[in-house]
mmCIF file of C-alpha atoms in Angstrom:
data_model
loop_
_atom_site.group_PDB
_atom_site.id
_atom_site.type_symbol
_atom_site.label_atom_id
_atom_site.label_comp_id
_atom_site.label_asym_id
_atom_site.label_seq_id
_atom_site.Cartn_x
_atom_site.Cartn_y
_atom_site.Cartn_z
ATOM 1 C CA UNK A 228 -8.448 5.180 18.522
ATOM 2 C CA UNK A 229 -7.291 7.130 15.319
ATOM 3 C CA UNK A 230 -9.278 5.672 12.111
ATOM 4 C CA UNK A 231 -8.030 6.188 8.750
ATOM 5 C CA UNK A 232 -8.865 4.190 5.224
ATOM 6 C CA UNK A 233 -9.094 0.153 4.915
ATOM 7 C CA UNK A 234 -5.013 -0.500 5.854
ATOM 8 C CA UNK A 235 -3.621 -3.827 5.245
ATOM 9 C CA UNK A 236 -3.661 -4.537 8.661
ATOM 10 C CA UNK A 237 -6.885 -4.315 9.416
ATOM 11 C CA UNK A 238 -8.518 -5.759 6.975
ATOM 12 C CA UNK A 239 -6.543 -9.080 7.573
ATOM 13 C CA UNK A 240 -7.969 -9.015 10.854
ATOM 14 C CA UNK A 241 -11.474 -8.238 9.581
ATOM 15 C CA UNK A 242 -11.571 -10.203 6.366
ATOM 16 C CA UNK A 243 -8.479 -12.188 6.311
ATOM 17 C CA UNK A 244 -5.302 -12.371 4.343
ATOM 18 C CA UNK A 245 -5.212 -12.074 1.036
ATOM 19 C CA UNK A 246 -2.456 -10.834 -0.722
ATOM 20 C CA UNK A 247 -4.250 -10.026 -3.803
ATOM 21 C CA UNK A 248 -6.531 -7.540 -2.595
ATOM 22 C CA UNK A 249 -5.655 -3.542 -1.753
ATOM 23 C CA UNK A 250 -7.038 -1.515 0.455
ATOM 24 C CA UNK A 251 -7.678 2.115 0.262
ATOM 25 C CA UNK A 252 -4.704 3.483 1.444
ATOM 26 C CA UNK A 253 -2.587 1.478 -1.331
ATOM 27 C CA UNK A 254 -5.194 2.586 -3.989
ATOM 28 C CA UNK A 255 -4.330 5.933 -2.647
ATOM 29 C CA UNK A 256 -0.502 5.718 -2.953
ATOM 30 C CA UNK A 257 -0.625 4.167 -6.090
ATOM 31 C CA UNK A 258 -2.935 6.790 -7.650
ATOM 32 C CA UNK A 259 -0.587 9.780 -6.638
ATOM 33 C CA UNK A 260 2.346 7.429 -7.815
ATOM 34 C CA UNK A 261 0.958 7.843 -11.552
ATOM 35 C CA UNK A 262 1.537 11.149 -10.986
ATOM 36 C CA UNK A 263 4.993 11.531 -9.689
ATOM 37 C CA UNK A 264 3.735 11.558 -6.191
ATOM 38 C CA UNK A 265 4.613 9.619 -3.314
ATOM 39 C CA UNK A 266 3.044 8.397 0.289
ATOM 40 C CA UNK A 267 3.864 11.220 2.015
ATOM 41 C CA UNK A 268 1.920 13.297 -0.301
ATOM 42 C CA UNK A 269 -1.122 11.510 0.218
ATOM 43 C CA UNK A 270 -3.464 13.461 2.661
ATOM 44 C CA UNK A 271 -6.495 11.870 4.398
ATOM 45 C CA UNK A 272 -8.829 10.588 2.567
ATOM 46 C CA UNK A 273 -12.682 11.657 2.782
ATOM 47 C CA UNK A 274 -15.722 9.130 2.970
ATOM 48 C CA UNK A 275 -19.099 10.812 1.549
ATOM 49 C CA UNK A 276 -21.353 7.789 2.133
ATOM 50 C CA UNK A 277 -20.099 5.346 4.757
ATOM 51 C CA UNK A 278 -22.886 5.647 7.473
ATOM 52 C CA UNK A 279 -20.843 6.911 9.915
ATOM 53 C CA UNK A 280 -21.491 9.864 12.562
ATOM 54 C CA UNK A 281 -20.388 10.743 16.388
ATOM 55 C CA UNK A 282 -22.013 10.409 18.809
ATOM 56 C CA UNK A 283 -22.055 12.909 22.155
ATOM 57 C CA UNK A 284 -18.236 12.293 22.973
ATOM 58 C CA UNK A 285 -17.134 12.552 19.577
ATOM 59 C CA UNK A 286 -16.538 8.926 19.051
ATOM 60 C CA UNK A 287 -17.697 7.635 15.516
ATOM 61 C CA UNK A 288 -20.135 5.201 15.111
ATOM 62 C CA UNK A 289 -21.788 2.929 12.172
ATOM 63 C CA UNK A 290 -25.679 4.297 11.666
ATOM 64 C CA UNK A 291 -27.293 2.639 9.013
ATOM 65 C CA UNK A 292 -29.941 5.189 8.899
ATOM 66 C CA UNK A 293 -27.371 7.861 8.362
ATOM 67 C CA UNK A 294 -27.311 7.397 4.390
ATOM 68 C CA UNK A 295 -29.633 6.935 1.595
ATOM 69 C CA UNK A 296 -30.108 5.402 -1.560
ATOM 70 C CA UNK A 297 -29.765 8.385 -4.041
ATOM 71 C CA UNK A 298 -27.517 10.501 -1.781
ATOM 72 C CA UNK A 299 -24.611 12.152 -3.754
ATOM 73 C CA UNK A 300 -22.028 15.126 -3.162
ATOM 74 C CA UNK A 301 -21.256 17.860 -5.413
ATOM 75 C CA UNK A 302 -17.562 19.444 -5.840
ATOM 76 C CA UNK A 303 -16.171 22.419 -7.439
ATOM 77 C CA UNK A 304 -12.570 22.413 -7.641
ATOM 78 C CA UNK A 305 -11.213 26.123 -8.257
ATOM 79 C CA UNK A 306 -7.710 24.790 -9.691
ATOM 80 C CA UNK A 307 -6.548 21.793 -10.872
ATOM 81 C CA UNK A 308 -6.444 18.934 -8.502
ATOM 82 C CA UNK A 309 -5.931 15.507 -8.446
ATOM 83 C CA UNK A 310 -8.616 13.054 -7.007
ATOM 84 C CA UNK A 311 -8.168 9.195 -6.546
ATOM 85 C CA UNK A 312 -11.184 7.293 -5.898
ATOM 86 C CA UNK A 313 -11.466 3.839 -3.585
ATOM 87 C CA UNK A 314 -14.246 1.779 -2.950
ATOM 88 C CA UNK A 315 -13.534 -0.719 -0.397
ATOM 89 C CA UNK A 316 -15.001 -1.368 2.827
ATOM 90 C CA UNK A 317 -15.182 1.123 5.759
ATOM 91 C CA UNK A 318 -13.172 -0.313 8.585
ATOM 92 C CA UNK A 319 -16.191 0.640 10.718
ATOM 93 C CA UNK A 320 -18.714 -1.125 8.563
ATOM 94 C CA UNK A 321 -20.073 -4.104 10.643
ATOM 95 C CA UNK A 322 -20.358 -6.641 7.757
ATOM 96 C CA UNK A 323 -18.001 -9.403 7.590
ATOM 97 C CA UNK A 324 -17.497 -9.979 3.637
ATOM 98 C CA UNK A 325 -15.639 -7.569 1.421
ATOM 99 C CA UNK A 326 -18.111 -6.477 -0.889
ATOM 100 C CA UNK A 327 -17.885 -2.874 -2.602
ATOM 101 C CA UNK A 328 -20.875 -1.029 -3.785
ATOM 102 C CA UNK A 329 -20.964 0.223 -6.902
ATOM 103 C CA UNK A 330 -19.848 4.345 -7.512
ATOM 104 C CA UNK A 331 -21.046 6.436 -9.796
ATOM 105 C CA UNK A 332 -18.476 9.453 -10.891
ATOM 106 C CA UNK A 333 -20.208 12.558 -13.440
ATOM 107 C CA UNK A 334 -16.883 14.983 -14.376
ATOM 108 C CA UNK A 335 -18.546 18.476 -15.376
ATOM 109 C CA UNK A 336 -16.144 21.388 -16.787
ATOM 110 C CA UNK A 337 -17.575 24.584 -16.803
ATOM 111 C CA UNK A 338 -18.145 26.973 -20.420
ATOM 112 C CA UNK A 339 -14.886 27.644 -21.181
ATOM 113 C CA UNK A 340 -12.894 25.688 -19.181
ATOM 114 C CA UNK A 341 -10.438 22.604 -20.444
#
């Protein structure tokens, strides 16, 4: 089965219906549409801290123990680019509540760079 950000879909199956409440992929679209962008230009997305790994087959799986408190990413972006962030659930995550964690975002620009 192909997995891709929180859809609409899914997460009325998983947390039910509410019209009020995006999911990634809509964050996603409407990000790029502040920018003149549209759907299709919105690539797949990339999740840094959602416990999830593969196991021998290559199917993923939800490992709790795969993430910790304090983890973080760096990234160096060699041209301007365009990043949208979403924090909703994973649709892998086995809890049953929509709850979002808190995110923490530090922008850097190198010496003499805008």
């Amino acid at each position: 089965m192909r997995r891709r950000a929180s859809t609409r879909s899914g997460d009325a199956r998983k947390y039910g219906a509410n019209p009020t409440r995006r999911n990634s992929h809509e964050n996603f679209v409407l990000a790029a549409a502040k920018h003149g962008l549209s759907a299709r230009d919105v690539g797949p997305c990339i999740t840094f801290f959602a416990p999830v790994v593969t196991d021998q087959v290559g199917r993923f799986e939800w490992r709790e123990d795969a993430v910790k408190p304090g983890d973080y990413v760096d990234l160096r972006a060699e041209m301007d680019v365009i990043v949208g962030l979403s924090n909703c659930p994973h649709p892998l995550s086995p809890r049953g509540d929509w709850r979002a964690e808190p995110v923490h975002v530090c922008l850097l620009a190198l010496p003499g760079r805008r």
